[in-house]
PDB file of C-alpha atoms and ligand atoms in Angstrom:
ATOM      1  CA  MET A 290     -11.561  37.073 -14.702  1.00 75.00           C
ATOM      2  CA  PRO A 291     -11.961  39.689 -11.987  1.00 88.00           C
ATOM      3  CA  GLY A 292     -10.097  42.987 -11.974  1.00 93.00           C
ATOM      4  CA  PRO A 293      -9.944  45.831 -14.533  1.00 97.00           C
ATOM      5  CA  ASP A 294     -10.523  45.168 -18.143  1.00 97.00           C
ATOM      6  CA  ARG A 295      -9.565  47.048 -21.225  1.00 97.00           C
ATOM      7  CA  ASP A 296     -12.674  49.368 -21.076  1.00 97.00           C
ATOM      8  CA  PHE A 297     -11.625  50.481 -17.545  1.00 98.00           C
ATOM      9  CA  TRP A 298      -8.147  51.485 -18.847  1.00 98.00           C
ATOM     10  CA  GLN A 299      -9.448  53.072 -21.928  1.00 96.00           C
ATOM     11  CA  ARG A 300     -11.917  55.207 -19.843  1.00 97.00           C
ATOM     12  CA  ARG A 301      -8.908  56.234 -17.539  1.00 97.00           C
ATOM     13  CA  PHE A 302      -7.074  57.735 -20.512  1.00 97.00           C
ATOM     14  CA  GLU A 303     -10.047  59.256 -22.130  1.00 93.00           C
ATOM     15  CA  GLN A 304     -10.986  60.965 -18.839  1.00 95.00           C
ATOM     16  CA  ARG A 305      -7.467  61.817 -18.245  1.00 94.00           C
ATOM     17  CA  GLN A 306      -7.608  60.155 -14.867  1.00 96.00           C
ATOM     18  CA  THR A 307      -3.987  58.712 -14.926  1.00 96.00           C
ATOM     19  CA  PRO A 308      -2.399  59.440 -11.632  1.00 94.00           C
ATOM     20  CA  TRP A 309       0.321  56.819 -12.055  1.00 95.00           C
ATOM     21  CA  ASP A 310       1.787  58.859 -14.864  1.00 95.00           C
ATOM     22  CA  ARG A 311       4.832  60.550 -13.777  1.00 95.00           C
ATOM     23  CA  ALA A 312       4.904  62.821 -16.781  1.00 95.00           C
ATOM     24  CA  ALA A 313       8.435  61.737 -17.097  1.00 97.00           C
ATOM     25  CA  PRO A 314      10.324  58.422 -17.468  1.00 98.00           C
ATOM     26  CA  GLY A 315      10.727  56.111 -14.564  1.00 97.00           C
ATOM     27  CA  PRO A 316      13.737  57.689 -12.592  1.00 95.00           C
ATOM     28  CA  HIS A 317      15.566  54.323 -12.422  1.00 97.00           C
ATOM     29  CA  ILE A 318      15.962  54.103 -16.062  1.00 98.00           C
ATOM     30  CA  ALA A 319      18.823  56.785 -15.965  1.00 98.00           C
ATOM     31  CA  ALA A 320      20.528  54.715 -13.229  1.00 97.00           C
ATOM     32  CA  TRP A 321      20.365  51.623 -15.259  1.00 98.00           C
ATOM     33  CA  PHE A 322      21.773  53.377 -18.324  1.00 98.00           C
ATOM     34  CA  ALA A 323      24.583  54.777 -16.199  1.00 98.00           C
ATOM     35  CA  GLU A 324      25.550  51.378 -14.843  1.00 97.00           C
ATOM     36  CA  GLY A 325      25.356  49.666 -18.162  1.00 97.00           C
ATOM     37  CA  THR A 326      22.398  47.471 -17.430  1.00 98.00           C
ATOM     38  CA  LEU A 327      20.543  49.478 -20.206  1.00 98.00           C
ATOM     39  CA  ARG A 328      22.541  50.322 -23.337  1.00 98.00           C
ATOM     40  CA  ALA A 329      21.967  51.095 -26.949  1.00 98.00           C
ATOM     41  CA  GLY A 330      21.119  48.175 -29.142  1.00 98.00           C
ATOM     42  CA  LEU A 331      19.230  46.102 -26.723  1.00 98.00           C
ATOM     43  CA  ARG A 332      15.915  44.553 -27.859  1.00 98.00           C
ATOM     44  CA  ILE A 333      13.586  45.669 -25.037  1.00 98.00           C
ATOM     45  CA  ALA A 334       9.768  45.397 -24.439  1.00 99.00           C
ATOM     46  CA  VAL A 335       7.744  47.888 -22.328  1.00 99.00           C
ATOM     47  CA  PRO A 336       4.462  45.998 -21.439  1.00 99.00           C
ATOM     48  CA  GLY A 337       1.584  48.357 -20.474  1.00 98.00           C
ATOM     49  CA  CYS A 338       3.386  51.311 -21.826  1.00 98.00           C
ATOM     50  CA  GLY A 339       0.736  53.815 -20.959  1.00 98.00           C
ATOM     51  CA  SER A 340       1.479  57.277 -22.434  1.00 98.00           C
ATOM     52  CA  GLY A 341       5.023  56.237 -23.524  1.00 98.00           C
ATOM     53  CA  HIS A 342       7.514  58.145 -21.321  1.00 98.00           C
ATOM     54  CA  ASP A 343       9.554  55.087 -20.559  1.00 98.00           C
ATOM     55  CA  ALA A 344       9.452  53.883 -24.200  1.00 98.00           C
ATOM     56  CA  LEU A 345      10.617  57.236 -25.346  1.00 98.00           C
ATOM     57  CA  ALA A 346      13.562  57.378 -22.882  1.00 98.00           C
ATOM     58  CA  LEU A 347      14.619  53.834 -23.801  1.00 98.00           C
ATOM     59  CA  ALA A 348      14.346  54.601 -27.608  1.00 98.00           C
ATOM     60  CA  GLN A 349      16.360  57.882 -27.047  1.00 98.00           C
ATOM     61  CA  GLY A 350      19.045  55.789 -25.358  1.00 98.00           C
ATOM     62  CA  GLY A 351      19.277  53.767 -28.533  1.00 98.00           C
ATOM     63  CA  CYS A 352      17.370  50.586 -27.501  1.00 98.00           C
ATOM     64  CA  ASP A 353      15.283  48.694 -30.082  1.00 98.00           C
ATOM     65  CA  VAL A 354      11.837  49.288 -28.207  1.00 98.00           C
ATOM     66  CA  THR A 355       8.660  47.434 -28.569  1.00 98.00           C
ATOM     67  CA  ALA A 356       5.910  49.184 -26.537  1.00 98.00           C
ATOM     68  CA  ILE A 357       2.769  47.164 -25.770  1.00 99.00           C
ATOM     69  CA  ASP A 358      -0.608  48.166 -24.659  1.00 98.00           C
ATOM     70  CA  TYR A 359      -4.031  47.012 -25.180  1.00 98.00           C
ATOM     71  CA  VAL A 360      -5.701  50.405 -24.970  1.00 97.00           C
ATOM     72  CA  SER A 361      -5.710  52.284 -28.245  1.00 97.00           C
ATOM     73  CA  ALA A 362      -5.598  55.627 -26.384  1.00 96.00           C
ATOM     74  CA  ALA A 363      -2.310  54.726 -24.690  1.00 98.00           C
ATOM     75  CA  ILE A 364      -0.683  53.475 -28.034  1.00 98.00           C
ATOM     76  CA  GLU A 365      -1.900  56.698 -29.619  1.00 97.00           C
ATOM     77  CA  LEU A 366      -0.235  58.918 -26.785  1.00 97.00           C
ATOM     78  CA  THR A 367       2.925  56.852 -27.039  1.00 98.00           C
ATOM     79  CA  ARG A 368       2.924  57.252 -30.839  1.00 98.00           C
ATOM     80  CA  GLN A 369       2.410  61.079 -30.543  1.00 98.00           C
ATOM     81  CA  ARG A 370       5.223  61.315 -27.832  1.00 98.00           C
ATOM     82  CA  LEU A 371       7.753  59.465 -30.090  1.00 98.00           C
ATOM     83  CA  VAL A 372       6.874  61.474 -33.183  1.00 98.00           C
ATOM     84  CA  ALA A 373       7.271  64.782 -31.208  1.00 98.00           C
ATOM     85  CA  HIS A 374      10.810  63.761 -30.250  1.00 98.00           C
ATOM     86  CA  GLY A 375      11.760  62.228 -33.572  1.00 98.00           C
ATOM     87  CA  ALA A 376      12.182  58.818 -31.959  1.00 98.00           C
ATOM     88  CA  SER A 377      10.865  55.438 -33.091  1.00 98.00           C
ATOM     89  CA  ALA A 378       9.704  52.246 -31.545  1.00 98.00           C
ATOM     90  CA  GLN A 379       7.440  49.343 -32.487  1.00 98.00           C
ATOM     91  CA  LEU A 380       3.963  49.889 -31.213  1.00 98.00           C
ATOM     92  CA  VAL A 381       1.693  46.964 -30.551  1.00 98.00           C
ATOM     93  CA  GLU A 382      -1.955  47.114 -29.392  1.00 98.00           C
ATOM     94  CA  ALA A 383      -2.260  43.724 -27.739  1.00 98.00           C
ATOM     95  CA  ASP A 384      -2.880  41.997 -24.417  1.00 98.00           C
ATOM     96  CA  VAL A 385       0.353  41.218 -22.545  1.00 98.00           C
ATOM     97  CA  LEU A 386      -1.211  37.827 -21.618  1.00 98.00           C
ATOM     98  CA  ALA A 387      -1.310  36.788 -25.273  1.00 98.00           C
ATOM     99  CA  TRP A 388       1.470  38.827 -27.125  1.00 98.00           C
ATOM    100  CA  GLN A 389       4.653  37.098 -28.056  1.00 98.00           C
ATOM    101  CA  PRO A 390       7.829  38.592 -29.616  1.00 98.00           C
ATOM    102  CA  THR A 391       9.020  37.414 -33.005  1.00 96.00           C
ATOM    103  CA  SER A 392      12.375  36.342 -31.332  1.00 97.00           C
ATOM    104  CA  PRO A 393      13.439  36.372 -27.702  1.00 98.00           C
ATOM    105  CA  LEU A 394      14.228  39.703 -26.087  1.00 98.00           C
ATOM    106  CA  ASP A 395      17.206  41.013 -24.278  1.00 98.00           C
ATOM    107  CA  VAL A 396      15.291  43.049 -21.557  1.00 99.00           C
ATOM    108  CA  VAL A 397      11.694  43.585 -20.330  1.00 99.00           C
ATOM    109  CA  TYR A 398      11.158  46.905 -18.548  1.00 98.00           C
ATOM    110  CA  GLU A 399       8.213  46.149 -16.233  1.00 98.00           C
ATOM    111  CA  GLN A 400       6.765  49.479 -14.862  1.00 97.00           C
ATOM    112  CA  THR A 401       3.319  49.279 -13.311  1.00 97.00           C
ATOM    113  CA  CYS A 402       1.895  46.716 -15.785  1.00 98.00           C
ATOM    114  CA  TRP A 403       2.176  43.898 -13.353  1.00 98.00           C
ATOM    115  CA  CYS A 404       0.338  45.761 -10.569  1.00 98.00           C
ATOM    116  CA  ALA A 405      -2.303  46.741 -13.007  1.00 98.00           C
ATOM    117  CA  LEU A 406      -3.251  43.039 -13.400  1.00 98.00           C
ATOM    118  CA  HIS A 407      -5.482  41.290 -10.907  1.00 98.00           C
ATOM    119  CA  PRO A 408      -3.399  38.530  -9.091  1.00 98.00           C
ATOM    120  CA  ASP A 409      -5.508  35.839 -10.756  1.00 98.00           C
ATOM    121  CA  ASN A 410      -3.512  36.830 -13.928  1.00 98.00           C
ATOM    122  CA  TRP A 411      -0.012  36.833 -12.275  1.00 98.00           C
ATOM    123  CA  PRO A 412       0.869  33.294 -12.890  1.00 98.00           C
ATOM    124  CA  ALA A 413       0.129  33.665 -16.594  1.00 98.00           C
ATOM    125  CA  TYR A 414       2.035  37.070 -16.727  1.00 98.00           C
ATOM    126  CA  ALA A 415       5.039  35.615 -14.932  1.00 98.00           C
ATOM    127  CA  ALA A 416       5.082  32.802 -17.604  1.00 98.00           C
ATOM    128  CA  GLN A 417       5.016  35.423 -20.347  1.00 98.00           C
ATOM    129  CA  LEU A 418       7.856  37.453 -18.888  1.00 98.00           C
ATOM    130  CA  HIS A 419       9.919  34.327 -18.833  1.00 98.00           C
ATOM    131  CA  ALA A 420       8.941  33.254 -22.352  1.00 98.00           C
ATOM    132  CA  TRP A 421       9.630  36.735 -23.892  1.00 98.00           C
ATOM    133  CA  LEU A 422      13.355  36.773 -22.627  1.00 98.00           C
ATOM    134  CA  ARG A 423      16.328  34.961 -24.113  1.00 98.00           C
ATOM    135  CA  PRO A 424      18.467  32.963 -21.483  1.00 98.00           C
ATOM    136  CA  GLY A 425      20.611  35.570 -19.685  1.00 98.00           C
ATOM    137  CA  GLY A 426      18.110  38.336 -20.563  1.00 98.00           C
ATOM    138  CA  ALA A 427      17.069  40.800 -17.918  1.00 98.00           C
ATOM    139  CA  LEU A 428      13.752  41.643 -16.248  1.00 98.00           C
ATOM    140  CA  LEU A 429      13.948  45.228 -14.995  1.00 98.00           C
ATOM    141  CA  LEU A 430      11.248  45.036 -12.336  1.00 98.00           C
ATOM    142  CA  MET A 431       9.714  48.073 -10.652  1.00 98.00           C
ATOM    143  CA  ALA A 432       7.716  46.198  -8.108  1.00 98.00           C
ATOM    144  CA  MET A 433       4.906  48.434  -6.806  1.00 98.00           C
ATOM    145  CA  GLN A 434       4.784  48.394  -3.002  1.00 98.00           C
ATOM    146  CA  CYS A 435       1.239  49.652  -1.956  1.00 97.00           C
ATOM    147  CA  ARG A 436       0.172  47.315   0.899  1.00 95.00           C
ATOM    148  CA  ARG A 437      -3.221  48.377   2.261  1.00 96.00           C
ATOM    149  CA  ASP A 438      -4.724  47.665   5.788  1.00 96.00           C
ATOM    150  CA  SER A 439      -7.462  45.582   4.082  1.00 96.00           C
ATOM    151  CA  ALA A 440      -4.896  42.951   3.133  1.00 94.00           C
ATOM    152  CA  SER A 441      -4.836  41.878   6.875  1.00 94.00           C
ATOM    153  CA  GLU A 442      -8.496  40.870   6.168  1.00 97.00           C
ATOM    154  CA  GLY A 443      -7.692  38.927   3.230  1.00 96.00           C
ATOM    155  CA  ARG A 444      -8.960  41.497   0.781  1.00 96.00           C
ATOM    156  CA  ILE A 445      -7.437  41.926  -2.698  1.00 97.00           C
ATOM    157  CA  ASP A 446      -7.705  45.553  -3.574  1.00 97.00           C
ATOM    158  CA  GLY A 447      -6.364  47.477  -6.592  1.00 97.00           C
ATOM    159  CA  PRO A 448      -5.348  48.570  -8.997  1.00 97.00           C
ATOM    160  CA  PRO A 449      -2.678  49.009  -8.215  1.00 97.00           C
ATOM    161  CA  TYR A 450      -2.179  45.517  -6.596  1.00 98.00           C
ATOM    162  CA  HIS A 451       0.409  45.321  -3.986  1.00 98.00           C
ATOM    163  CA  MET A 452       3.505  43.218  -5.288  1.00 98.00           C
ATOM    164  CA  ASP A 453       4.263  41.386  -2.145  1.00 97.00           C
ATOM    165  CA  ILE A 454       7.857  40.339  -2.371  1.00 98.00           C
ATOM    166  CA  ASN A 455       6.903  36.728  -1.428  1.00 98.00           C
ATOM    167  CA  ALA A 456       4.354  36.495  -4.072  1.00 98.00           C
ATOM    168  CA  VAL A 457       6.698  37.856  -6.728  1.00 98.00           C
ATOM    169  CA  ARG A 458       9.410  35.425  -5.548  1.00 98.00           C
ATOM    170  CA  ALA A 459       6.979  32.468  -5.785  1.00 98.00           C
ATOM    171  CA  LEU A 460       6.014  33.593  -9.369  1.00 98.00           C
ATOM    172  CA  LEU A 461       9.576  34.290 -10.463  1.00 98.00           C
ATOM    173  CA  PRO A 462      11.474  31.340  -8.686  1.00 98.00           C
ATOM    174  CA  ASP A 463      15.026  30.588  -8.424  1.00 96.00           C
ATOM    175  CA  PRO A 464      16.177  28.421 -10.549  1.00 92.00           C
ATOM    176  CA  GLN A 465      14.192  30.037 -13.365  1.00 98.00           C
ATOM    177  CA  TRP A 466      15.458  33.474 -12.317  1.00 98.00           C
ATOM    178  CA  ALA A 467      18.611  34.706 -10.708  1.00 98.00           C
ATOM    179  CA  TRP A 468      17.786  37.184  -7.955  1.00 98.00           C
ATOM    180  CA  PRO A 469      20.168  39.900  -6.657  1.00 98.00           C
ATOM    181  CA  ALA A 470      20.573  39.964  -2.863  1.00 98.00           C
ATOM    182  CA  PRO A 471      18.396  42.436  -1.003  1.00 98.00           C
ATOM    183  CA  PRO A 472      18.011  45.234   0.019  1.00 98.00           C
ATOM    184  CA  HIS A 473      16.534  46.513  -3.374  1.00 98.00           C
ATOM    185  CA  ALA A 474      16.429  50.296  -4.189  1.00 97.00           C
ATOM    186  CA  ALA A 475      13.131  51.770  -3.033  1.00 97.00           C
ATOM    187  CA  VAL A 476      12.089  54.451  -5.660  1.00 97.00           C
ATOM    188  CA  PRO A 477       9.290  56.736  -4.649  1.00 94.00           C
ATOM    189  CA  HIS A 478       6.203  56.983  -6.843  1.00 89.00           C
ATOM    190  CA  PRO A 479       4.328  60.253  -7.146  1.00 83.00           C
ATOM    191  CA  VAL A 480       1.175  58.685  -5.791  1.00 86.00           C
ATOM    192  CA  GLY A 481       2.912  58.125  -2.507  1.00 90.00           C
ATOM    193  CA  TRP A 482       3.915  54.508  -2.678  1.00 95.00           C
ATOM    194  CA  THR A 483       7.269  53.174  -3.515  1.00 97.00           C
ATOM    195  CA  GLU A 484       8.654  50.651  -6.134  1.00 97.00           C
ATOM    196  CA  LEU A 485      11.418  48.338  -5.534  1.00 98.00           C
ATOM    197  CA  ALA A 486      13.949  48.254  -8.478  1.00 98.00           C
ATOM    198  CA  ILE A 487      14.968  44.672  -9.017  1.00 98.00           C
ATOM    199  CA  VAL A 488      17.151  43.385 -11.938  1.00 98.00           C
ATOM    200  CA  LEU A 489      16.350  39.700 -12.356  1.00 98.00           C
ATOM    201  CA  LYS A 490      18.218  37.483 -14.834  1.00 98.00           C
ATOM    202  CA  ARG A 491      16.290  35.013 -16.816  1.00 98.00           C
ATOM    203  CA  ARG A 492      18.217  31.558 -16.643  1.00 97.00           C
TER     204      ARG A 492
HETATM  205  C1  LIG B 695      -0.974  51.889 -14.301  1.00 65.03           C
HETATM  206  S1  LIG B 695      -0.868  52.036 -15.989  1.00 65.03           S
HETATM  207  C2  LIG B 695       0.918  52.165 -16.198  1.00 65.03           C
HETATM  208  C3  LIG B 695       1.266  52.816 -17.456  1.00 65.03           C
HETATM  209  C4  LIG B 695       2.827  53.092 -17.636  1.00 65.03           C
HETATM  210  N1  LIG B 695       3.509  51.863 -17.489  1.00 65.03           N
HETATM  211  C5  LIG B 695       3.336  54.020 -16.604  1.00 65.03           C
HETATM  212  O1  LIG B 695       4.122  53.661 -15.714  1.00 65.03           O
HETATM  213  O2  LIG B 695       2.998  55.209 -16.679  1.00 65.03           O
HETATM  214  C6  LIG B 695      -1.065  50.442 -16.632  1.00 65.03           C
HETATM  215  C7  LIG B 695      -1.007  50.237 -18.206  1.00 65.03           C
HETATM  216  O3  LIG B 695      -1.179  48.832 -18.471  1.00 65.03           O
HETATM  217  C8  LIG B 695      -2.143  48.690 -19.422  1.00 65.03           C
HETATM  218  N2  LIG B 695      -2.665  47.266 -19.397  1.00 65.03           N
HETATM  219  C9  LIG B 695      -3.337  46.746 -18.346  1.00 65.03           C
HETATM  220  N3  LIG B 695      -3.574  45.546 -18.514  1.00 65.03           N
HETATM  221  C10 LIG B 695      -3.114  45.248 -19.771  1.00 65.03           C
HETATM  222  C11 LIG B 695      -3.083  44.059 -20.516  1.00 65.03           C
HETATM  223  N4  LIG B 695      -3.633  42.891 -20.105  1.00 65.03           N
HETATM  224  N5  LIG B 695      -2.413  44.033 -21.731  1.00 65.03           N
HETATM  225  C12 LIG B 695      -1.862  45.178 -22.144  1.00 65.03           C
HETATM  226  N6  LIG B 695      -1.859  46.352 -21.555  1.00 65.03           N
HETATM  227  C13 LIG B 695      -2.456  46.328 -20.254  1.00 65.03           C
HETATM  228  C14 LIG B 695      -3.153  49.747 -19.253  1.00 65.03           C
HETATM  229  O4  LIG B 695      -3.907  50.009 -20.384  1.00 65.03           O
HETATM  230  C15 LIG B 695      -2.223  50.965 -18.862  1.00 65.03           C
HETATM  231  O5  LIG B 695      -1.751  51.634 -19.882  1.00 65.03           O
END
């Protein structure tokens, strides 16, 4: 399978080359708590949790968090962050294309794991997101917008891979998912791109 593998990501953490890391939770988490989309008690997965800022914010908000990453360095950073703040979550070192929850989840918080996967993996990942959630559950999707000029030549460059809204819609189609009407909030990312914040309901 083309695209980055576990060793690629492990090296990025070991060499501290993690420019995607905001050193803070994703800014839209606070907005989703404020409007009630996120609230205490929800069973929530954070795939590709990285160094754990989002997992910590969700755990501090009272959510029952499962943080998943297939890189041991990421899981260890997340563990240390949770311990340092007296918070807790389930930590799972696993491939998001293989992991399954023990029972269906209320929420998936998707922050730059999808765009870390080569598009060949996207159909399998979209199927996973659907399988993880209970009917009526929510996918909180931060869809990375990083279109490059090379795309006009048909090149597929990344990570991060541009999450073209047409591709995302094809992989999360109505009627399997209920989509909100656009425009979706565009959240700046420190590396200079933006993410579209979209709440999709799993039907
Ligand atoms: C770009 S980083 C984002 C980390 C974090 N979500 C953030 O926003 O800071 C992508 C993360 O996904 C993890 N990852 C990539 N492919 C994965 C896979 N197939 N299974 C589990 N984790 C994966 C990487 O190890 C890395 O921690």
